Amino acid sequence: MRYVIAYDISDDTRRNKVAKFLEGWGRRVQKSVFECDLSLEELQVVQKRLEELMVLAEDRCHIYRLCGECQPKRIVLGQEIEPEWAQTLIL
């Protein structure tokens, strides 16, 4: 299943650690947004590690699931970063 993980972390050190961690699980589509193809077990690992890296009273992270029907309907305005992920309408 594909997930979109978006975060808002004010501390540079924590933000960099989160970004570095997520780079191992998916691809960065914006500064603080990643798309990751994860099994349920992998999602649980990612979620647990994010909770460890973040200060939950100060930071925020949203994880959105893209279902099989929604994924190819997403819209990318501009250039797709990696064509192999492109199951997308590019305008």
PDB file of C-alpha atoms in Angstrom:
ATOM      1  CA  MET A   1       0.000   0.000   0.000  1.00  0.00           C
ATOM      2  CA  ARG A   2       1.254   3.497  -0.750  1.00  0.00           C
ATOM      3  CA  TYR A   3       1.337   6.072   2.029  1.00  0.00           C
ATOM      4  CA  VAL A   4       1.975   9.793   1.980  1.00  0.00           C
ATOM      5  CA  ILE A   5       3.918  10.925   5.034  1.00  0.00           C
ATOM      6  CA  ALA A   6       4.015  14.668   5.709  1.00  0.00           C
ATOM      7  CA  TYR A   7       5.671  16.248   8.714  1.00  0.00           C
ATOM      8  CA  ASP A   8       6.180  19.628  10.352  1.00  0.00           C
ATOM      9  CA  ILE A   9       9.147  19.624  12.714  1.00  0.00           C
ATOM     10  CA  SER A  10      10.572  22.908  13.939  1.00  0.00           C
ATOM     11  CA  ASP A  11      13.917  21.617  15.225  1.00  0.00           C
ATOM     12  CA  ASP A  12      16.517  21.242  12.446  1.00  0.00           C
ATOM     13  CA  THR A  13      18.248  18.242  14.022  1.00  0.00           C
ATOM     14  CA  ARG A  14      15.045  16.271  14.534  1.00  0.00           C
ATOM     15  CA  ARG A  15      13.736  17.252  11.092  1.00  0.00           C
ATOM     16  CA  ASN A  16      16.955  16.059   9.439  1.00  0.00           C
ATOM     17  CA  LYS A  17      16.822  12.753  11.327  1.00  0.00           C
ATOM     18  CA  VAL A  18      13.216  12.182  10.241  1.00  0.00           C
ATOM     19  CA  ALA A  19      14.059  13.003   6.617  1.00  0.00           C
ATOM     20  CA  LYS A  20      17.101  10.714   6.623  1.00  0.00           C
ATOM     21  CA  PHE A  21      15.033   7.898   8.128  1.00  0.00           C
ATOM     22  CA  LEU A  22      12.210   8.278   5.591  1.00  0.00           C
ATOM     23  CA  GLU A  23      14.662   8.348   2.669  1.00  0.00           C
ATOM     24  CA  GLY A  24      15.263   4.681   3.468  1.00  0.00           C
ATOM     25  CA  TRP A  25      11.568   3.871   3.091  1.00  0.00           C
ATOM     26  CA  GLY A  26      10.333   5.889   0.142  1.00  0.00           C
ATOM     27  CA  ARG A  27      10.882   8.867  -2.084  1.00  0.00           C
ATOM     28  CA  ARG A  28      10.762  12.523  -1.237  1.00  0.00           C
ATOM     29  CA  VAL A  29       8.177  14.424  -3.279  1.00  0.00           C
ATOM     30  CA  GLN A  30       8.448  17.731  -1.390  1.00  0.00           C
ATOM     31  CA  LYS A  31      10.741  19.036   1.361  1.00  0.00           C
ATOM     32  CA  SER A  32       8.695  17.451   4.150  1.00  0.00           C
ATOM     33  CA  VAL A  33       6.577  14.965   2.185  1.00  0.00           C
ATOM     34  CA  PHE A  34       7.406  11.374   1.260  1.00  0.00           C
ATOM     35  CA  GLU A  35       5.575   8.650  -0.642  1.00  0.00           C
ATOM     36  CA  CYS A  36       6.298   5.171   0.676  1.00  0.00           C
ATOM     37  CA  ASP A  37       5.142   1.721  -0.448  1.00  0.00           C
ATOM     38  CA  LEU A  38       4.767  -0.172   2.825  1.00  0.00           C
ATOM     39  CA  SER A  39       3.196  -3.336   4.108  1.00  0.00           C
ATOM     40  CA  LEU A  40       1.171  -3.043   7.307  1.00  0.00           C
ATOM     41  CA  GLU A  41       4.115  -4.414   9.282  1.00  0.00           C
ATOM     42  CA  GLU A  42       6.496  -1.893   7.687  1.00  0.00           C
ATOM     43  CA  LEU A  43       4.057   0.929   8.403  1.00  0.00           C
ATOM     44  CA  GLN A  44       4.073  -0.043  12.060  1.00  0.00           C
ATOM     45  CA  VAL A  45       7.890   0.017  12.105  1.00  0.00           C
ATOM     46  CA  VAL A  46       7.944   3.444  10.421  1.00  0.00           C
ATOM     47  CA  GLN A  47       5.294   4.850  12.743  1.00  0.00           C
ATOM     48  CA  LYS A  48       7.093   3.604  15.865  1.00  0.00           C
ATOM     49  CA  ARG A  49      10.422   5.042  14.728  1.00  0.00           C
ATOM     50  CA  LEU A  50       8.870   8.395  13.832  1.00  0.00           C
ATOM     51  CA  GLU A  51       7.347   8.567  17.301  1.00  0.00           C
ATOM     52  CA  GLU A  52      10.831   7.960  18.753  1.00  0.00           C
ATOM     53  CA  LEU A  53      12.461  10.645  16.593  1.00  0.00           C
ATOM     54  CA  MET A  54       9.824  13.304  17.217  1.00  0.00           C
ATOM     55  CA  VAL A  55       8.866  15.358  20.245  1.00  0.00           C
ATOM     56  CA  LEU A  56       5.136  14.728  20.063  1.00  0.00           C
ATOM     57  CA  ALA A  57       4.296  17.834  22.112  1.00  0.00           C
ATOM     58  CA  GLU A  58       6.062  20.031  19.520  1.00  0.00           C
ATOM     59  CA  ASP A  59       6.136  18.163  16.196  1.00  0.00           C
ATOM     60  CA  ARG A  60       3.483  16.879  13.833  1.00  0.00           C
ATOM     61  CA  CYS A  61       3.334  14.052  11.302  1.00  0.00           C
ATOM     62  CA  HIS A  62       0.423  12.961   9.112  1.00  0.00           C
ATOM     63  CA  ILE A  63       0.294   9.582   7.388  1.00  0.00           C
ATOM     64  CA  TYR A  64      -2.269   9.199   4.598  1.00  0.00           C
ATOM     65  CA  ARG A  65      -3.057   5.921   2.887  1.00  0.00           C
ATOM     66  CA  LEU A  66      -3.538   6.019  -0.877  1.00  0.00           C
ATOM     67  CA  CYS A  67      -5.840   3.171  -1.823  1.00  0.00           C
ATOM     68  CA  GLY A  68      -5.448   1.306  -5.093  1.00  0.00           C
ATOM     69  CA  GLU A  69      -8.234   3.337  -6.692  1.00  0.00           C
ATOM     70  CA  CYS A  70      -6.952   6.705  -5.467  1.00  0.00           C
ATOM     71  CA  GLN A  71      -3.279   6.263  -6.263  1.00  0.00           C
ATOM     72  CA  PRO A  72      -3.564   6.479 -10.064  1.00  0.00           C
ATOM     73  CA  LYS A  73      -5.975   9.404  -9.729  1.00  0.00           C
ATOM     74  CA  ARG A  74      -3.539  11.674  -7.930  1.00  0.00           C
ATOM     75  CA  ILE A  75      -2.580  14.757  -9.879  1.00  0.00           C
ATOM     76  CA  VAL A  76       0.971  16.016 -10.218  1.00  0.00           C
ATOM     77  CA  LEU A  77       1.408  19.513 -11.564  1.00  0.00           C
ATOM     78  CA  GLY A  78       4.834  19.809 -13.102  1.00  0.00           C
ATOM     79  CA  GLN A  79       7.526  17.234 -13.618  1.00  0.00           C
ATOM     80  CA  GLU A  80       7.290  13.806 -12.006  1.00  0.00           C
ATOM     81  CA  ILE A  81      10.495  13.087 -10.112  1.00  0.00           C
ATOM     82  CA  GLU A  82      10.730   9.372 -10.810  1.00  0.00           C
ATOM     83  CA  PRO A  83       8.796   8.014 -13.811  1.00  0.00           C
ATOM     84  CA  GLU A  84       8.496   4.522 -12.336  1.00  0.00           C
ATOM     85  CA  TRP A  85       6.186   6.001  -9.675  1.00  0.00           C
ATOM     86  CA  ALA A  86       4.159   7.768 -12.329  1.00  0.00           C
ATOM     87  CA  GLN A  87       0.812   5.948 -12.139  1.00  0.00           C
ATOM     88  CA  THR A  88      -0.447   9.486 -12.237  1.00  0.00           C
ATOM     89  CA  LEU A  89      -2.158  12.093 -14.344  1.00  0.00           C
ATOM     90  CA  ILE A  90       0.502  14.732 -15.026  1.00  0.00           C
ATOM     91  CA  LEU A  91      -0.807  18.126 -16.090  1.00  0.00           C
TER      92      LEU A  91
END
